[in-house]
Coordinates of C-alpha atoms in Angstrom, one line a residue:
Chain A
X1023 CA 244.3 227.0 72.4
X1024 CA 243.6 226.5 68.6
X1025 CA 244.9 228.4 65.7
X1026 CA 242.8 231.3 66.8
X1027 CA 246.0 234.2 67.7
X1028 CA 245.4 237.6 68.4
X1029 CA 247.3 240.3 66.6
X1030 CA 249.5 239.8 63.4
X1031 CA 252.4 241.8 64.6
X1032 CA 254.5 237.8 64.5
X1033 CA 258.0 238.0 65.4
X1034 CA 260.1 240.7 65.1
X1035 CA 263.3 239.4 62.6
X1036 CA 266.6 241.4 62.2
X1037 CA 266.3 244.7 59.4
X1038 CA 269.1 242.9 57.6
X1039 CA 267.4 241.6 54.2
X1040 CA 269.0 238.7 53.7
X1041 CA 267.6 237.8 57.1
X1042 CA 264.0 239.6 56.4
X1043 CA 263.8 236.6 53.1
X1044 CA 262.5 233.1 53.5
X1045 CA 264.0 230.6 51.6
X1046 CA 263.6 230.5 48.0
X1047 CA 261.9 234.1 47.9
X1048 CA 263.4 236.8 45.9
X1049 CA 262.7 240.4 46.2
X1050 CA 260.6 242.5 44.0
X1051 CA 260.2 246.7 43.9
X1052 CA 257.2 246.8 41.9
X1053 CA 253.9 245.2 43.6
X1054 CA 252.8 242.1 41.2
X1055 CA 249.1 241.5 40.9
X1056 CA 247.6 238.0 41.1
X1057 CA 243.8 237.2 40.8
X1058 CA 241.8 234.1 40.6
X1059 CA 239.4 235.7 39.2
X1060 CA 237.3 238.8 37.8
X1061 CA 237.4 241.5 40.6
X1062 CA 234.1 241.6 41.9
X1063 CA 232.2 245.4 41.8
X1064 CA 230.7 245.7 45.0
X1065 CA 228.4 249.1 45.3
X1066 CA 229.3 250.4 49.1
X1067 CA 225.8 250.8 49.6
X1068 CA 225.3 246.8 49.6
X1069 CA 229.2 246.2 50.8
X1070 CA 229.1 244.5 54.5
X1071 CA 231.2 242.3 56.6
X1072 CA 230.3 239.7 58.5
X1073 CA 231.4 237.4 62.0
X1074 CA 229.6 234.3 61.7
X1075 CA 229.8 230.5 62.7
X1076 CA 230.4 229.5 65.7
X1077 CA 229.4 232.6 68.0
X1078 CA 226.1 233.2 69.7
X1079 CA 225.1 236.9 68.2
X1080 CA 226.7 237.0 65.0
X1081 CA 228.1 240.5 63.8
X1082 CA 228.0 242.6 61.1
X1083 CA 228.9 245.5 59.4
X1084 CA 228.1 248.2 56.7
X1085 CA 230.5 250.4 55.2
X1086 CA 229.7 253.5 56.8
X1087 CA 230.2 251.2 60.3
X1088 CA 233.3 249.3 59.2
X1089 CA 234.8 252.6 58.4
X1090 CA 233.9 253.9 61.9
X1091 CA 235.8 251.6 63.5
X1092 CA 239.4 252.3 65.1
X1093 CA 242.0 251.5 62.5
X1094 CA 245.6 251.2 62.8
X1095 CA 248.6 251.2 60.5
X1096 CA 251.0 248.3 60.1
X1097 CA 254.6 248.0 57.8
X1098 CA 255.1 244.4 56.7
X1099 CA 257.0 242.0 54.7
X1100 CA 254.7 240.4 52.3
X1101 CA 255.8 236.6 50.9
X1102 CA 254.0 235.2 48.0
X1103 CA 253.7 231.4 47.4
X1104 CA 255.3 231.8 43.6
X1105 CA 258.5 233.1 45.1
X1106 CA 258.3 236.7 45.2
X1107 CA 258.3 238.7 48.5
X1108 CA 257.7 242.4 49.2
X1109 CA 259.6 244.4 52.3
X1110 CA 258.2 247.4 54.1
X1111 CA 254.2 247.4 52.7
X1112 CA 252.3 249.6 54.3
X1113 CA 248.4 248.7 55.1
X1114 CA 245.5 250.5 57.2
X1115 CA 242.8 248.8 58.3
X1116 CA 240.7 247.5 61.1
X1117 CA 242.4 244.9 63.4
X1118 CA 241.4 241.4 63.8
X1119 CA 241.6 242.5 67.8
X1120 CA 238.7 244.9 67.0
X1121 CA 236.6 242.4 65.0
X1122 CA 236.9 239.8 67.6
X1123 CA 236.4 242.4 70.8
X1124 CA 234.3 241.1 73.7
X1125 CA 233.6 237.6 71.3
X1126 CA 232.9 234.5 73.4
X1127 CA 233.5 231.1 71.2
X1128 CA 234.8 227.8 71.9
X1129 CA 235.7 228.3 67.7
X1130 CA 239.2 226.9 67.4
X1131 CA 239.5 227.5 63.1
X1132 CA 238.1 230.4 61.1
X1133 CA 237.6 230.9 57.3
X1134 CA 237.9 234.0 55.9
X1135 CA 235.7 234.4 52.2
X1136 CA 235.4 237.0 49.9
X1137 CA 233.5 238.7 47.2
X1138 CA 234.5 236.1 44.3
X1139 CA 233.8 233.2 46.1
X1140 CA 238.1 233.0 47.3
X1141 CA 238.0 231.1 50.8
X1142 CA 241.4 230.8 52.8
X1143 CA 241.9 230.1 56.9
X1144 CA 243.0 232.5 58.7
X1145 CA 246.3 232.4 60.1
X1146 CA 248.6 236.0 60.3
X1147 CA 252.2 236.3 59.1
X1148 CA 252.2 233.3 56.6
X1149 CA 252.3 233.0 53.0
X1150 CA 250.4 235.7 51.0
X1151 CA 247.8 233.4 50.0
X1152 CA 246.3 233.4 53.0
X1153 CA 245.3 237.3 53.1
X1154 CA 241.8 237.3 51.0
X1155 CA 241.3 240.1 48.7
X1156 CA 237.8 241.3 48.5
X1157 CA 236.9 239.6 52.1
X1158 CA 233.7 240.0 53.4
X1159 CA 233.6 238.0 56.7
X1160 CA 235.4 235.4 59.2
X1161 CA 233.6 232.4 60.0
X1162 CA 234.4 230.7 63.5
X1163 CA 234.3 226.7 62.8
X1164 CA 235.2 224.2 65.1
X1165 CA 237.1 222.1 62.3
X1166 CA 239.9 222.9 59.7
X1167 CA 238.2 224.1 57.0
X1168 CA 241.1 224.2 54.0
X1169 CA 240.3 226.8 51.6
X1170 CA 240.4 227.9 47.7
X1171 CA 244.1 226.6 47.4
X1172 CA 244.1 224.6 50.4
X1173 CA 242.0 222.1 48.2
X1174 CA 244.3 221.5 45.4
X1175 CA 248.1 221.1 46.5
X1176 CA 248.8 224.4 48.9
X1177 CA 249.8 223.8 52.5
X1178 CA 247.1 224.3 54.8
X1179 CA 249.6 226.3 57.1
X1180 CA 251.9 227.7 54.7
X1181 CA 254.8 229.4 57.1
X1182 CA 257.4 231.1 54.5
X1183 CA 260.4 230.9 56.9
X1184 CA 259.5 226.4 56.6
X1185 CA 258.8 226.9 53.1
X1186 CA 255.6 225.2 53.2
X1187 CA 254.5 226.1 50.1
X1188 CA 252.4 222.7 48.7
X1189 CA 251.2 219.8 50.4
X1190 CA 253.7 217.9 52.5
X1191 CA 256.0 220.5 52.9
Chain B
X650 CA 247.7 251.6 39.7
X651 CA 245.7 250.7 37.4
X652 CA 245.3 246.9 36.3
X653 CA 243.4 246.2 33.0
X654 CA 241.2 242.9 34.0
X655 CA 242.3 242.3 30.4
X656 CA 245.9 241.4 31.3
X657 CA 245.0 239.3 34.0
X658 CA 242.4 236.7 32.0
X659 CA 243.4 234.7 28.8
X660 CA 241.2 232.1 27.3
X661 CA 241.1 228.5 26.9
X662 CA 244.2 228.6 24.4
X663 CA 246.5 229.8 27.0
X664 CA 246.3 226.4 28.9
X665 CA 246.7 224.2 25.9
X666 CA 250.2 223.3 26.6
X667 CA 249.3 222.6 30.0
X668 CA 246.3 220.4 29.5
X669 CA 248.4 218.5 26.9
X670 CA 250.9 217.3 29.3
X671 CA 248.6 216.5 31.5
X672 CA 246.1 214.5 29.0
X673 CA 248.8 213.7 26.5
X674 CA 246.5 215.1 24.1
X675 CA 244.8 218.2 22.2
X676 CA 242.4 219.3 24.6
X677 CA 241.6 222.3 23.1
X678 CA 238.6 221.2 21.4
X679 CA 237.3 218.9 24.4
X680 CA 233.6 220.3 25.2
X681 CA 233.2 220.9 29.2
X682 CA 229.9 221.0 30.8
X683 CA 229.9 223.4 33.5
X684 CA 228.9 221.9 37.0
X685 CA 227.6 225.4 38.2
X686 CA 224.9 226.4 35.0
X687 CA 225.2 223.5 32.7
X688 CA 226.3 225.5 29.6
X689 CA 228.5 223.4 27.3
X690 CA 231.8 225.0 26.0
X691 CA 234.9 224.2 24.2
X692 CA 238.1 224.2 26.8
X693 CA 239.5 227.1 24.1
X694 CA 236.5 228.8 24.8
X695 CA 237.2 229.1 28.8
X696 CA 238.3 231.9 30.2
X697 CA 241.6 231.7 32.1
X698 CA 243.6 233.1 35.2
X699 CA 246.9 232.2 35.2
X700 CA 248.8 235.2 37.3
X701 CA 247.8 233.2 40.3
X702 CA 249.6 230.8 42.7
X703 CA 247.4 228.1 40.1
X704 CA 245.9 228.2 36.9
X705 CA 242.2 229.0 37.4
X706 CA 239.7 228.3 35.0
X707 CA 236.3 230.0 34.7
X708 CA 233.0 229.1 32.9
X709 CA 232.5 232.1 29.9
X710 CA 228.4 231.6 30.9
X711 CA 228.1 231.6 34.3
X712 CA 232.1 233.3 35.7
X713 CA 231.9 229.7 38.5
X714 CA 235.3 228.2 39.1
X715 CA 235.4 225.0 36.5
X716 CA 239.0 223.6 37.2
X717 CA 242.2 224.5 39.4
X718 CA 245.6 223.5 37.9
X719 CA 248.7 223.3 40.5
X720 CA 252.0 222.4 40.0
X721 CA 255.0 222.0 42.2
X722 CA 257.6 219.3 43.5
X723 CA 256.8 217.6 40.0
X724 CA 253.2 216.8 40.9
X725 CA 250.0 218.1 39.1
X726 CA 247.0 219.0 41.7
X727 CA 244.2 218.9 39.1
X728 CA 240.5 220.1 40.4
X729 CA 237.7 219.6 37.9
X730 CA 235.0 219.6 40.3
X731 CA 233.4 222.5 38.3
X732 CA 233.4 220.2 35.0
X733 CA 230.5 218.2 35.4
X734 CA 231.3 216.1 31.9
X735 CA 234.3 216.5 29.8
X736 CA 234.0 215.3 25.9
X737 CA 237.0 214.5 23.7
X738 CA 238.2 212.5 21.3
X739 CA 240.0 209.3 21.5
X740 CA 243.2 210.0 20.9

């Protein structure tokens, strides 16, 4: 088994929020915006996403079909690498289960990438860093693949509650 | 919410400080060749993202990533892999 884990439910921690904050976090109300870049303008009618790499059929998706998939609602704690964490945000979308339904690979890595060029592995419940804005596609890969930040100085894991936060952590 | 792109990117001025403690020197007016288009410009020229886990630095021409700045633990992680040549004075 490689870092491949279905589901990003993680593990369930006690409501108490001194016990819902990693170490060195502190807690913000409002929702603070970081980019690396322009945001890229993507007209629906050429947005897709894509299942690539290391699988024999490759998938993909428009729009109108991502949106026709099941979606699901989940409430999570949010950790960013520069300190700040966010309790209770609520997100919609299409689970990683249902991308990866009825997929046969030996893949042991993947690499999300985005609109904008912004790469990451994918790896649930970890610093913020790793959840892509703008994604457009996981790519299976039989090696580690470190991404956008992953280059230059950030953890290639990143787990909040180790405070793994730059390289050697 | 509505986030201006305005607030988010600076230009090559907002990084002075931090190229200076890095090169010990005005870098400013050092001329970068982008590795992505080739275009020539001054660092202050350069347009920045800094409200990011790094500083990011982008080419005005051709919007390619030209550097990544990171700093923690007292280290500098310093990517210029988008700067094909930099040009500066001797100090």
């Amino acid at each position: 088994m490689g870092f491949i884990s279905r589901g990003f439910r993680g593990k369930r921690r006690d409501t108490a929020s001194s016990s819902r904050l990693p170490p060195g976090q502190y807690v913000v109300t409002d929702y603070p915006v970081l980019s690396a870049g322009p945001t890229p303008r993507i007209p629906l009618s050429e947005w897709t996403f894509v299942l690539e790499g290391e699988i024999d059929q490759p998938k993909k998706w428009t729009w109108e079909e991502f949106r026709k998939l099941p979606t699901e609602q989940v409430t999570k704690d949010i950790h960013c690498v520069t300190k700040w964490s966010k309790f209770d945000t609520v997100w919609t979308g299409v689970s990683i289960d249902t991308i990866l339904d009825g997929v046969e690979t030996a893949a042991e890595y993947t690499v999300q990438f985005s609109y904008g060029g912004y790469t990451t592995n994918l790896i649930p419940h970890l610093y913020f860093w790793k959840s892509a804005k703008w994604i457009r596609g996981i790519r299976l890969v039989n090696e580690d693949q470190p991404g956008f930040w992953e280059v230059n100085g950030y953890n290639n894991y990143g787990d909040p509650w180790r405070e793994q936060r730059y390289w050697g952590d | 919410m509505t986030v201006q792109q305005s607030d988010l990117k600076l230009d090559g001025n907002a990084i002075g400080g931090l190229l200076r403690e890095i090169f010990t020197m005005e870098m400013t007016a050092a001329i970068g060749t982008c590795a992505h288009c080739g275009t020539l410009h001054a660092v202050g020229e350069v347009e920045v993202y800094m409200n990011a886990p790094g500083v990011v630095v982008r080419c005005p021409s051709c919007g390619e990533v030209q550097m990544k700045v990171v700093r923690g633990h007292g280290k500098y992680w310093l990517d210029l892999s988008g700067v094909r040549c930099l040009e500066f004075s001797a100090g």
